[in-house]
Short mmCIF file of C-alpha atoms in Angstrom, two decimals:
data_model
loop_
_atom_site.label_atom_id
_atom_site.label_comp_id
_atom_site.label_asym_id
_atom_site.label_seq_id
_atom_site.Cartn_x
_atom_site.Cartn_y
_atom_site.Cartn_z
CA MET S 1 -284.87 -143.84 1.99
CA ALA S 2 -282.26 -141.25 1.05
CA GLU S 3 -279.22 -141.91 -1.38
CA TYR S 4 -276.44 -143.75 -0.01
CA GLU S 5 -274.09 -140.89 0.56
CA GLU S 6 -276.49 -139.15 2.65
CA ALA S 7 -277.85 -142.02 4.63
CA THR S 8 -275.77 -145.03 5.71
CA THR S 9 -272.57 -147.23 5.23
CA ASN S 10 -274.95 -150.36 5.79
CA TYR S 11 -275.01 -151.31 2.13
CA GLY S 12 -278.08 -153.46 2.80
CA ALA S 13 -280.16 -150.59 3.93
CA ALA S 14 -279.08 -148.23 1.31
CA LYS S 15 -281.40 -147.35 -1.54
CA THR S 16 -278.95 -147.20 -4.51
CA PRO S 17 -279.61 -147.75 -8.23
CA LYS S 18 -278.50 -150.91 -10.03
CA TYR S 19 -274.92 -150.90 -11.08
CA VAL S 20 -274.34 -150.36 -14.79
CA ALA S 21 -270.66 -151.44 -15.96
CA PRO S 22 -268.81 -149.28 -17.98
CA THR S 23 -268.15 -149.72 -21.83
CA GLY S 24 -264.48 -150.04 -23.42
CA ASP S 25 -261.97 -148.06 -21.24
CA ALA S 26 -264.63 -145.71 -19.26
CA PHE S 27 -264.26 -145.02 -15.64
CA GLY S 28 -266.56 -147.06 -13.69
CA GLY S 29 -268.59 -145.74 -10.79
CA LYS S 30 -268.46 -141.89 -9.90
CA LYS S 31 -265.35 -139.69 -10.15
CA GLU S 32 -266.50 -137.65 -7.44
CA PHE S 33 -268.66 -138.36 -4.41
CA LYS S 34 -269.88 -137.19 -0.97
CA SER S 35 -268.21 -138.51 2.01
CA PRO S 36 -270.95 -140.88 3.71
CA LYS S 37 -272.10 -140.27 7.03
CA GLN S 38 -271.17 -143.18 9.52
CA PRO S 39 -273.26 -144.68 12.20
CA TYR S 40 -271.84 -142.49 14.96
CA ASP S 41 -272.62 -139.34 12.66
CA HIS S 42 -276.31 -140.53 12.69
CA PHE S 43 -276.30 -140.97 16.29
CA MET S 44 -275.00 -137.68 16.95
CA ASP S 45 -277.81 -136.22 14.65
CA ALA S 46 -280.42 -137.89 16.34
CA GLU S 47 -279.37 -136.78 19.82
CA GLY S 48 -280.83 -133.36 19.10
CA ILE S 49 -278.08 -131.11 20.33
CA PRO S 50 -275.67 -129.10 18.26
CA VAL S 51 -272.45 -131.05 16.50
CA TYR S 52 -269.52 -128.72 16.24
CA ARG S 53 -266.96 -129.65 13.32
CA GLU S 54 -264.27 -127.17 13.67
CA ILE S 55 -260.45 -126.78 13.99
CA GLY S 56 -260.79 -125.45 17.42
CA PHE S 57 -262.22 -122.90 19.83
CA GLU S 58 -260.81 -120.20 22.01
CA ASP S 59 -263.08 -121.40 24.97
CA VAL S 60 -265.77 -123.95 24.90
CA ARG S 61 -267.82 -121.84 27.36
CA ASP S 62 -268.72 -119.80 24.42
CA LEU S 63 -270.58 -122.62 22.73
CA GLU S 64 -274.30 -122.87 22.42
CA LEU S 65 -275.58 -126.07 24.09
CA GLY S 66 -278.86 -127.81 23.53
CA ASP S 67 -281.23 -129.65 25.80
CA TRP S 68 -280.00 -133.30 25.81
CA ALA S 69 -283.00 -135.61 26.75
CA ARG S 70 -280.83 -138.80 26.89
CA THR S 71 -278.48 -137.34 29.41
CA GLY S 72 -280.90 -135.02 31.51
CA GLY S 73 -278.45 -132.11 30.93
CA ARG S 74 -277.63 -129.74 28.21
CA GLY S 75 -274.73 -130.19 25.94
CA ALA S 76 -273.10 -130.30 22.50
CA TYR S 77 -270.98 -132.90 20.54
CA ILE S 78 -267.54 -131.73 19.47
CA GLN S 79 -265.80 -133.50 16.52
CA LEU S 80 -262.79 -131.63 15.79
CA LEU S 81 -261.55 -131.90 12.15
CA GLY S 82 -259.21 -134.82 11.90
CA THR S 83 -260.72 -136.97 14.65
CA GLU S 84 -263.60 -138.29 12.49
CA GLU S 85 -264.14 -142.11 13.27
CA LEU S 86 -261.05 -142.08 15.40
CA TRP S 87 -262.55 -140.82 18.76
CA GLY S 88 -265.25 -138.49 19.86
CA MET S 89 -265.83 -135.57 22.24
CA HIS S 90 -268.82 -134.03 23.95
CA LEU S 91 -269.50 -131.01 26.17
CA ILE S 92 -272.01 -131.66 29.05
CA GLU S 93 -273.60 -129.35 31.53
CA VAL S 94 -274.77 -130.56 35.01
CA PRO S 95 -277.48 -128.04 36.18
CA PRO S 96 -277.25 -126.34 39.30
CA GLY S 97 -278.81 -128.78 42.15
CA GLY S 98 -279.46 -131.52 39.74
CA ALA S 99 -278.06 -134.54 38.51
CA LEU S 100 -277.88 -136.28 35.18
CA GLU S 101 -279.36 -139.61 34.04
CA ILE S 102 -277.63 -142.80 34.98
CA GLU S 103 -276.08 -144.16 31.70
CA GLN S 104 -273.57 -146.93 30.97
CA HIS S 105 -271.91 -147.80 27.63
CA ILE S 106 -269.33 -150.21 26.19
CA TYR S 107 -267.05 -147.06 25.03
CA GLU S 108 -264.45 -145.66 27.11
CA LYS S 109 -264.89 -142.12 28.62
CA ILE S 110 -262.35 -139.63 30.15
CA MET S 111 -263.93 -136.49 31.77
CA TYR S 112 -262.34 -133.07 32.26
CA VAL S 113 -264.07 -130.53 34.43
CA VAL S 114 -263.92 -127.02 32.77
CA GLU S 115 -266.02 -125.41 35.64
CA GLY S 116 -268.09 -126.41 38.60
CA VAL S 117 -268.09 -128.86 41.51
CA GLY S 118 -269.98 -132.09 41.93
CA THR S 119 -269.69 -135.85 42.81
CA THR S 120 -269.71 -138.93 40.30
CA GLU S 121 -271.62 -141.99 41.44
CA VAL S 122 -270.48 -145.20 39.91
CA TRP S 123 -271.94 -148.68 40.34
CA ARG S 124 -270.53 -152.23 39.32
CA ASN S 125 -272.40 -153.63 36.51
CA GLY S 126 -274.36 -156.53 37.63
CA ALA S 127 -274.24 -155.30 41.53
CA PRO S 128 -277.42 -156.59 43.30
CA ALA S 129 -280.40 -154.13 43.35
CA GLY S 130 -280.03 -151.51 46.07
CA THR S 131 -276.14 -151.53 46.10
CA ALA S 132 -274.88 -148.09 47.16
CA PRO S 133 -272.66 -146.51 44.32
CA GLN S 134 -269.29 -145.66 44.79
CA THR S 135 -268.74 -141.83 44.95
CA PHE S 136 -266.08 -139.25 44.40
CA GLU S 137 -265.87 -135.60 44.43
CA TRP S 138 -264.57 -133.29 41.70
CA GLY S 139 -264.12 -129.62 41.01
CA PRO S 140 -262.43 -127.22 38.42
CA GLY S 141 -259.66 -129.01 36.65
CA SER S 142 -260.33 -132.39 37.70
CA LEU S 143 -259.60 -135.28 35.29
CA PHE S 144 -261.11 -138.70 35.90
CA GLY S 145 -262.12 -142.09 33.96
CA ILE S 146 -265.29 -143.75 33.87
CA PRO S 147 -264.87 -147.70 34.04
CA LEU S 148 -266.21 -149.37 30.94
CA ASN S 149 -269.82 -150.28 30.77
CA ALA S 150 -270.18 -149.31 34.56
CA PRO S 151 -273.49 -147.39 35.36
CA HIS S 152 -272.68 -143.90 36.39
CA ARG S 153 -273.99 -140.48 36.90
CA LEU S 154 -272.69 -136.95 37.66
CA VAL S 155 -274.37 -135.01 40.49
CA ASN S 156 -274.23 -131.21 41.14
CA GLY S 157 -275.13 -129.99 44.39
CA SER S 158 -274.08 -126.51 44.27
CA GLY S 159 -275.99 -123.59 43.08
CA ARG S 160 -274.09 -123.15 39.88
CA ARG S 161 -273.75 -125.24 36.73
CA ALA S 162 -270.85 -127.62 36.24
CA LEU S 163 -269.50 -127.86 32.61
CA VAL S 164 -267.42 -131.06 31.83
CA ILE S 165 -265.53 -132.13 28.69
CA ALA S 166 -265.61 -135.74 27.77
CA GLY S 167 -263.36 -137.82 25.41
CA THR S 168 -264.59 -141.07 24.21
CA THR S 169 -264.08 -144.05 22.09
CA ALA S 170 -267.86 -144.06 21.01
CA PRO S 171 -267.32 -143.42 17.13
CA ALA S 172 -265.25 -146.74 16.79
CA VAL S 173 -267.82 -148.72 18.79
CA PHE S 174 -270.87 -147.30 17.05
CA ASN S 175 -269.31 -147.60 13.72
CA MET S 176 -268.35 -151.16 14.34
CA TYR S 177 -271.71 -152.56 16.04
CA ASP S 178 -274.38 -149.93 14.93
CA ASN S 179 -276.85 -151.24 17.60
CA ARG S 180 -277.62 -148.69 20.35
CA GLU S 181 -279.12 -151.35 22.52
CA PHE S 182 -275.94 -153.43 22.70
CA ILE S 183 -273.77 -150.29 23.19
CA PHE S 184 -276.02 -148.85 26.15
CA GLY S 185 -277.69 -152.09 27.58
CA ASN S 186 -274.85 -154.63 27.47
CA PRO S 187 -274.96 -156.53 31.01
CA TYR S 188 -271.21 -157.80 30.72
CA PRO S 189 -269.49 -156.52 33.87
CA PHE S 190 -265.96 -156.05 32.48
CA GLU S 191 -264.65 -156.82 35.91
CA GLU S 192 -261.08 -156.60 34.70
CA ARG S 193 -261.71 -152.94 34.22
CA TYR S 194 -263.66 -152.23 37.36
CA SER S 195 -264.42 -154.66 40.43
CA GLY S 196 -265.92 -151.98 42.73
CA LYS S 197 -262.82 -151.81 44.94
CA SER S 198 -263.22 -149.32 47.69
CA ASP S 199 -259.98 -147.39 46.71
CA TYR S 200 -260.54 -147.40 42.81
CA PHE S 201 -260.96 -143.45 42.74
CA ASP S 202 -258.18 -142.63 45.28
CA TYR S 203 -255.52 -140.31 43.92
CA ARG S 204 -252.27 -141.90 43.32
CA ASP S 205 -249.17 -139.48 42.43
CA GLU S 206 -246.57 -142.15 41.92
CA LEU S 207 -244.77 -141.99 38.58
CA VAL S 208 -243.73 -144.98 36.57
CA ALA S 209 -242.13 -145.38 33.13
CA ASP S 210 -244.30 -145.90 30.11
CA PRO S 211 -243.33 -149.34 29.10
CA VAL S 212 -243.31 -148.19 25.51
CA ARG S 213 -241.61 -144.98 25.57
CA GLY S 214 -240.06 -144.68 28.84
CA ARG S 215 -241.52 -141.28 29.68
CA ALA S 216 -243.30 -140.33 32.95
CA MET S 217 -246.72 -142.15 33.50
CA GLN S 218 -249.20 -141.68 36.39
CA VAL S 219 -251.41 -144.81 36.90
CA THR S 220 -254.56 -143.22 38.71
CA ASN S 221 -258.20 -142.88 38.00
CA LEU S 222 -258.63 -139.49 39.42
CA ILE S 223 -256.38 -136.39 39.44
CA PRO S 224 -258.32 -133.66 41.32
CA ASP S 225 -256.47 -130.65 40.20
CA LEU S 226 -254.95 -131.24 36.76
CA PRO S 227 -253.83 -127.40 36.07
CA ASN S 228 -251.69 -127.14 39.29
CA PHE S 229 -250.36 -130.42 40.35
CA GLU S 230 -246.59 -130.94 39.84
CA LEU S 231 -245.27 -132.09 36.35
CA PRO S 232 -241.73 -133.91 36.08
CA LEU S 233 -239.29 -132.53 33.54
CA ASP S 234 -239.50 -134.22 30.21
CA ASN S 235 -237.60 -131.87 27.55
CA GLN S 236 -238.75 -133.91 24.48
CA ARG S 237 -240.79 -131.17 23.19
CA GLY S 238 -238.17 -128.54 23.62
CA PRO S 239 -235.90 -127.34 26.74
CA GLY S 240 -237.87 -127.15 29.75
CA THR S 241 -241.03 -128.81 28.78
CA ARG S 242 -242.96 -131.10 31.32
CA ARG S 243 -245.09 -133.99 30.83
CA ILE S 244 -247.04 -137.07 32.18
CA GLN S 245 -249.18 -139.65 30.57
CA PRO S 246 -252.18 -140.40 32.92
CA TRP S 247 -253.48 -143.72 32.52
CA MET S 248 -257.08 -144.07 33.83
CA ALA S 249 -259.74 -146.78 34.28
CA ASN S 250 -257.65 -149.29 32.63
CA ALA S 251 -258.65 -147.93 29.39
CA ARG S 252 -256.97 -147.81 25.98
CA PHE S 253 -257.65 -144.28 25.64
CA TYR S 254 -254.21 -142.36 25.14
CA MET S 255 -253.76 -138.82 26.49
CA LYS S 256 -250.75 -136.76 28.16
CA VAL S 257 -250.60 -133.51 29.90
CA LEU S 258 -247.87 -131.18 28.55
CA GLU S 259 -246.38 -127.77 30.16
CA PHE S 260 -244.43 -125.16 27.87
CA GLN S 261 -242.60 -122.59 29.86
CA VAL S 262 -243.24 -118.86 29.93
CA GLY S 263 -241.68 -117.24 26.73
CA ARG S 264 -240.96 -120.55 25.15
CA TYR S 265 -242.39 -122.63 22.25
CA ALA S 266 -242.09 -126.06 21.15
CA PRO S 267 -240.45 -127.16 17.70
CA ALA S 268 -242.90 -127.79 15.06
CA HIS S 269 -243.36 -131.48 14.25
CA HIS S 270 -245.66 -133.64 12.03
CA HIS S 271 -247.87 -136.71 12.22
CA PRO S 272 -251.25 -137.95 11.23
CA PRO S 273 -254.41 -136.63 12.73
CA SER S 274 -256.03 -137.70 16.10
CA ALA S 275 -254.52 -135.20 18.84
CA VAL S 276 -256.61 -132.48 20.38
CA LEU S 277 -255.10 -129.84 22.76
CA ILE S 278 -257.17 -128.67 25.61
CA CYS S 279 -255.78 -125.55 27.19
CA ILE S 280 -256.07 -126.05 31.11
CA ARG S 281 -253.78 -123.31 32.16
CA GLY S 282 -252.22 -120.21 30.87
CA GLY S 283 -252.83 -119.25 27.04
CA GLY S 284 -251.30 -119.23 23.73
CA PHE S 285 -251.81 -120.47 20.12
CA THR S 286 -251.15 -123.08 17.56
CA TYR S 287 -250.24 -123.17 14.11
CA THR S 288 -251.00 -126.06 11.83
CA TRP S 289 -250.59 -126.59 8.06
CA PRO S 290 -250.20 -129.70 5.62
CA LEU S 291 -246.96 -130.94 5.37
CA GLU S 292 -247.18 -130.37 1.32
CA ALA S 293 -247.13 -126.43 2.08
CA GLY S 294 -243.48 -127.11 2.96
CA LEU S 295 -241.35 -126.89 6.25
CA ARG S 296 -241.22 -122.97 5.58
CA PRO S 297 -244.98 -122.23 4.32
CA TRP S 298 -244.74 -118.50 4.45
CA GLU S 299 -241.27 -118.32 2.85
CA ALA S 300 -242.64 -120.70 0.07
CA GLY S 301 -245.46 -118.43 -0.52
CA ASN S 302 -247.96 -121.02 1.22
CA GLY S 303 -248.91 -118.74 4.42
CA GLU S 304 -252.63 -118.95 3.29
CA LEU S 305 -252.60 -122.78 3.90
CA VAL S 306 -251.47 -122.14 7.80
CA ARG S 307 -254.47 -122.41 10.26
CA ARG S 308 -254.32 -120.64 13.68
CA VAL S 309 -256.32 -120.94 16.83
CA ASP S 310 -255.79 -118.87 19.97
CA TYR S 311 -256.98 -120.14 23.14
CA ARG S 312 -257.19 -119.67 26.96
CA PRO S 313 -258.23 -122.09 29.60
CA GLY S 314 -261.27 -123.97 28.38
CA GLY S 315 -260.19 -123.68 24.64
CA MET S 316 -258.99 -126.46 22.31
CA VAL S 317 -257.31 -127.13 19.05
CA ALA S 318 -256.86 -129.89 16.61
CA ALA S 319 -253.27 -130.43 16.08
CA ALA S 320 -253.60 -132.06 12.80
CA PRO S 321 -256.87 -131.41 11.29
CA GLY S 322 -256.59 -132.86 7.96
CA GLY S 323 -255.74 -136.22 6.53
CA GLY S 324 -252.08 -137.16 5.93
CA ASP S 325 -249.17 -135.56 7.96
CA TRP S 326 -249.90 -131.94 9.30
CA VAL S 327 -247.21 -129.89 10.78
CA HIS S 328 -248.19 -128.35 14.24
CA GLN S 329 -246.46 -126.01 16.58
CA HIS S 330 -247.57 -124.60 20.04
CA PHE S 331 -246.76 -121.42 21.61
CA ALA S 332 -246.94 -120.23 25.24
CA THR S 333 -247.64 -116.40 25.33
CA SER S 334 -249.15 -116.03 28.77
CA ALA S 335 -247.54 -114.69 31.91
CA GLU S 336 -247.78 -118.07 33.43
CA PRO S 337 -246.83 -121.49 31.82
CA LEU S 338 -248.93 -123.01 29.27
CA ARG S 339 -250.45 -126.42 30.23
CA VAL S 340 -252.48 -128.55 27.93
CA LEU S 341 -254.25 -131.79 28.18
CA ALA S 342 -253.69 -133.51 24.88
CA MET S 343 -256.23 -136.18 23.92
CA ASN S 344 -255.34 -138.69 21.23
CA GLY S 345 -257.83 -141.54 21.78
CA PRO S 346 -257.23 -145.04 21.00
CA PRO S 347 -254.82 -146.71 20.04
CA SER S 348 -251.58 -145.30 21.42
CA ALA S 349 -249.80 -147.15 18.68
CA ARG S 350 -250.82 -144.54 16.02
CA ILE S 351 -249.49 -141.59 17.84
CA ALA S 352 -247.09 -139.60 15.72
CA GLY S 353 -247.64 -142.04 12.91
CA LEU S 354 -245.81 -144.88 14.52
CA PHE S 355 -247.34 -147.62 12.45
CA ALA S 356 -244.97 -150.59 12.30
CA PRO S 357 -245.37 -154.41 13.20
CA PRO S 358 -244.95 -155.37 16.96
CA GLY S 359 -241.11 -155.64 17.67
CA ALA S 360 -239.92 -153.02 15.26
CA THR S 361 -237.51 -150.32 16.50
CA LEU S 362 -239.26 -146.91 16.25
CA LYS S 363 -237.73 -143.49 16.89
CA SER S 364 -239.12 -140.81 18.86
CA SER S 365 -241.14 -138.35 16.48
CA ASN S 366 -239.80 -135.78 19.02
CA LEU S 367 -236.18 -136.12 17.46
CA GLY S 368 -235.44 -133.55 15.11
CA ARG S 369 -235.56 -134.29 11.22
CA SER S 370 -231.75 -134.29 11.01
CA GLU S 371 -231.73 -137.30 13.51
CA GLY S 372 -234.59 -139.13 11.92
CA GLY S 373 -237.42 -137.65 13.71
CA LYS S 374 -240.26 -135.49 12.68
CA SER S 375 -239.63 -132.32 14.47
CA ILE S 376 -238.31 -129.27 12.59
CA GLU S 377 -235.29 -127.98 14.30
CA PHE S 378 -235.54 -124.24 15.35
CA TRP S 379 -232.71 -123.25 12.72
CA ASP S 380 -234.77 -124.72 10.05
CA GLU S 381 -238.10 -123.14 10.83
CA ASP S 382 -239.79 -120.45 8.86
CA PRO S 383 -238.58 -117.15 10.23
CA HIS S 384 -241.89 -115.70 10.16
CA ILE S 385 -242.61 -118.06 13.34
CA ARG S 386 -240.05 -116.56 15.53
CA ALA S 387 -240.99 -113.01 14.66
CA GLU S 388 -244.79 -113.60 15.18
CA PHE S 389 -243.94 -115.25 18.38
CA GLU S 390 -241.61 -112.50 19.72
CA ALA S 391 -244.19 -109.88 18.51
CA ARG S 392 -247.13 -111.50 20.60
CA LEU S 393 -244.97 -111.83 23.72
CA ALA S 394 -244.10 -108.00 23.17
CA ARG S 395 -247.91 -107.16 23.35
CA ASN S 396 -248.23 -109.03 26.33
CA GLY S 397 -245.34 -107.63 27.99
CA ILE S 398 -243.29 -110.70 27.96
CA THR S 399 -239.74 -111.13 26.78
CA THR S 400 -238.63 -114.25 24.95
CA ARG S 401 -236.77 -117.00 26.73
CA MET S 402 -235.66 -118.88 23.70
CA PRO S 403 -231.91 -119.02 23.58
CA PRO S 404 -230.24 -117.45 20.37
CA GLU S 405 -228.05 -120.38 19.88
CA LEU S 406 -231.29 -122.56 19.17
CA TYR S 407 -231.46 -120.79 16.01
CA VAL S 408 -228.05 -121.61 14.79
CA ARG S 409 -227.46 -124.73 12.68
CA PRO S 410 -224.74 -127.05 14.46
CA ASP S 411 -221.82 -128.01 12.49
CA GLY S 412 -222.50 -131.24 10.44
CA ARG S 413 -226.30 -130.90 10.64
#
């Protein structure tokens, strides 16, 4: 068996040398060591398809896929930097005129359709043999949730492939239980998540207030056309921004849909990793850098530490790709609004670094730093940011719509 760092975090299965205690004041153990693979990493390796570990991609349609025997399609795992052990993502292709294998699992799964049309069949776990599945249709831009541990499969009756992005809670489940039979063959029905009601996948457009933050939330298990449906005004990520928080399949998986207006950009803010932005309409780019590079990294001579990803629909970026706090900022540079699906995985309480005991009063990270939040006010940002944004707009024939007064520090701030 390989050494521990290359093999497993199951200490009992690791082949390691006998421990030798240090003498005197010497350092016990290794001063440097490799980050070990977790059970979920071994699972991905064993699936026989590509595993991409990057900060982001301009368009996932450019990624090479591999034949995926377990699912009956072609696919790839995507583990963007900063999401390790928090939540997982994969890309799955449903072949023309074909269907994927039926699968069930005790991790949550949210699916976004990049291209193609098809249907999903869902069975209630434990339903009598021969029970007809519940079915619903989807097309480009559809978002839907798979009920926990419910048998399901994707079917493509068209003559062209379908390509779907899935966000899952698989890493936490695999790393906790490390038993594939338990994860994929568990008979527990989780009826509180899915009872098989005939209207379970009916679209519901009613907006309610998120009980934690009071922002717009939509409780529905299917949104047929995520790029084009109407979003309510939110303004927290800058004037004119629109936002909803979909809650699907009674899952703990946290996500939101954000829209930035033409010629506008959001203030930079910082929080620990987990968020991945998937571009679903328009286009733009994201800057992200470690907080230790400074609030004005170019001005401080740390511009080489800033990472940038450009994207169009089908592209994605890890907002905070490293450990600790990372600053990130998103820019709409297309002739239409930039709309993104932001997936954070579970639990929602870690979003924006809101670590606190229950009942504690928290401030929105979208407040400016001068108000106790984690957003860098426009008047405090690096001048390079505004200059680069306006230059990119000019190349696209667009004029900035950022009011000049945003860059003037108010009295007393």
